[in-house]
Short mmCIF file of C-alpha atoms in Angstrom, two decimals:
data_model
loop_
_atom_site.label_atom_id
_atom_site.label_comp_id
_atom_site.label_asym_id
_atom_site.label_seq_id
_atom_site.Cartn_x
_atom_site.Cartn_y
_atom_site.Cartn_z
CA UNK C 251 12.04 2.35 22.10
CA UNK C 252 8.57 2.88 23.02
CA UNK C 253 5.38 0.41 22.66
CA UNK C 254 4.43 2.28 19.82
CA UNK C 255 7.65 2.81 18.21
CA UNK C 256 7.40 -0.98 18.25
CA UNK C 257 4.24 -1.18 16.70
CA UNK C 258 5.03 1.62 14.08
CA UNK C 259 7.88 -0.43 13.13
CA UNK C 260 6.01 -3.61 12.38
CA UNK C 261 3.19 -1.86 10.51
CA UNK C 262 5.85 -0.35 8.25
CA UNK C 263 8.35 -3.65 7.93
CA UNK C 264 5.00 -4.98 6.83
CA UNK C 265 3.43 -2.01 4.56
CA UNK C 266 7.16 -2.24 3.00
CA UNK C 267 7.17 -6.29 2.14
CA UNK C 268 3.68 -6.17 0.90
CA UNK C 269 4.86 -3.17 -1.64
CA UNK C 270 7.86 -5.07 -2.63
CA UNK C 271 5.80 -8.33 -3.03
CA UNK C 272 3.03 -6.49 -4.95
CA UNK C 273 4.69 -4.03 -6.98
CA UNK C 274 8.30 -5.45 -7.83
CA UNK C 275 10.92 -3.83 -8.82
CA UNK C 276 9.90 -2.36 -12.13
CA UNK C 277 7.50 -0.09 -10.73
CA UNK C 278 9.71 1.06 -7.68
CA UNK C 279 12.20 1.80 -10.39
CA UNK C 280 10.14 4.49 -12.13
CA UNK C 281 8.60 5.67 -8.87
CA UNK C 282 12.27 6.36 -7.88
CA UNK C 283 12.69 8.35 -11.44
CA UNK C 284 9.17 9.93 -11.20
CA UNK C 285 10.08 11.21 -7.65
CA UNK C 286 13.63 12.18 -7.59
CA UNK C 287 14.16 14.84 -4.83
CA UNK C 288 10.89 14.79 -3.68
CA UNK C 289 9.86 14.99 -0.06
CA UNK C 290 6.73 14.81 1.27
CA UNK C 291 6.12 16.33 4.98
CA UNK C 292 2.43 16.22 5.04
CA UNK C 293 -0.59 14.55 3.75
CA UNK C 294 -1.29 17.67 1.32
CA UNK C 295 1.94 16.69 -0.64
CA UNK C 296 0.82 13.39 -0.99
CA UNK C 297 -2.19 14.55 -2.33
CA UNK C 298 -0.33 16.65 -4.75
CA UNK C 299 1.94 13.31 -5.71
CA UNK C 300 -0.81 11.68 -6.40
CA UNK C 301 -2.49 13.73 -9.01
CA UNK C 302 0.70 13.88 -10.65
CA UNK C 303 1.49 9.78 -10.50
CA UNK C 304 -1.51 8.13 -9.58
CA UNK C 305 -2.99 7.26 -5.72
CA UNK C 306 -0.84 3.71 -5.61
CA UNK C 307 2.54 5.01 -6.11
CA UNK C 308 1.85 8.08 -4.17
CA UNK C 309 1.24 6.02 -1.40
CA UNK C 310 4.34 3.65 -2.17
CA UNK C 311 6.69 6.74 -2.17
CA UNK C 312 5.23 7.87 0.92
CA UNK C 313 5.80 4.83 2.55
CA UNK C 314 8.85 4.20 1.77
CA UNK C 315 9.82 7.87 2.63
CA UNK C 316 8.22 7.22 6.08
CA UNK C 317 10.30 3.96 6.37
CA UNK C 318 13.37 5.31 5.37
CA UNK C 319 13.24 8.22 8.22
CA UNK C 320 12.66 5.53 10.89
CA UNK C 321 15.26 3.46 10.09
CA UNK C 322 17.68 6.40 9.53
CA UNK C 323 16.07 7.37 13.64
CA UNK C 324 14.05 10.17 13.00
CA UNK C 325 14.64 12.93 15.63
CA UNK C 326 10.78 13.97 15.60
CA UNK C 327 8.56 11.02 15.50
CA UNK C 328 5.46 13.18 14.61
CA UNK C 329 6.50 13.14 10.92
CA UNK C 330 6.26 9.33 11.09
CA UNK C 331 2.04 10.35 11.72
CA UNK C 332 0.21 8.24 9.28
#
């Protein structure tokens, strides 16, 4: 793992926590109904999201999409851009 794979890693670990701590459960809930089978691939999409749910969760889902592909080891590290 690279330097910046490293640091990638700790900005999301910490992006993550602070959405848990901030935003609980409840609200991850109905972002997860809200969201269902959505994936986002660029920063348009987000955009898209977050006329449709509001700039905060937008960002949570994307987030949490982005964590989710580098824990799973993403094959092409430039959809982890942020």
């Amino acid at each position: 793992m690279t330097q910046q794979h490293t640091t990638l890693t700790l900005r999301l670990r910490c992006l993550w926590t602070a959405c848990l701590l901030e935003h609980h459960w409840k609200k991850l809930g109905r972002l997860q109904k809200q969201t269902s089978g959505l994936e986002l691939g660029s920063i348009k999409d987000l955009h898209c999201l977050e006329r449709k749910i509001g700039r905060e969760m937008a960002l949570i889902h994307y987030f949490t999409q982005v964590y989710q592909l580098y824990i799973k080891g993403a094959d092409h590290p430039e959809r982890l851009a942020i």
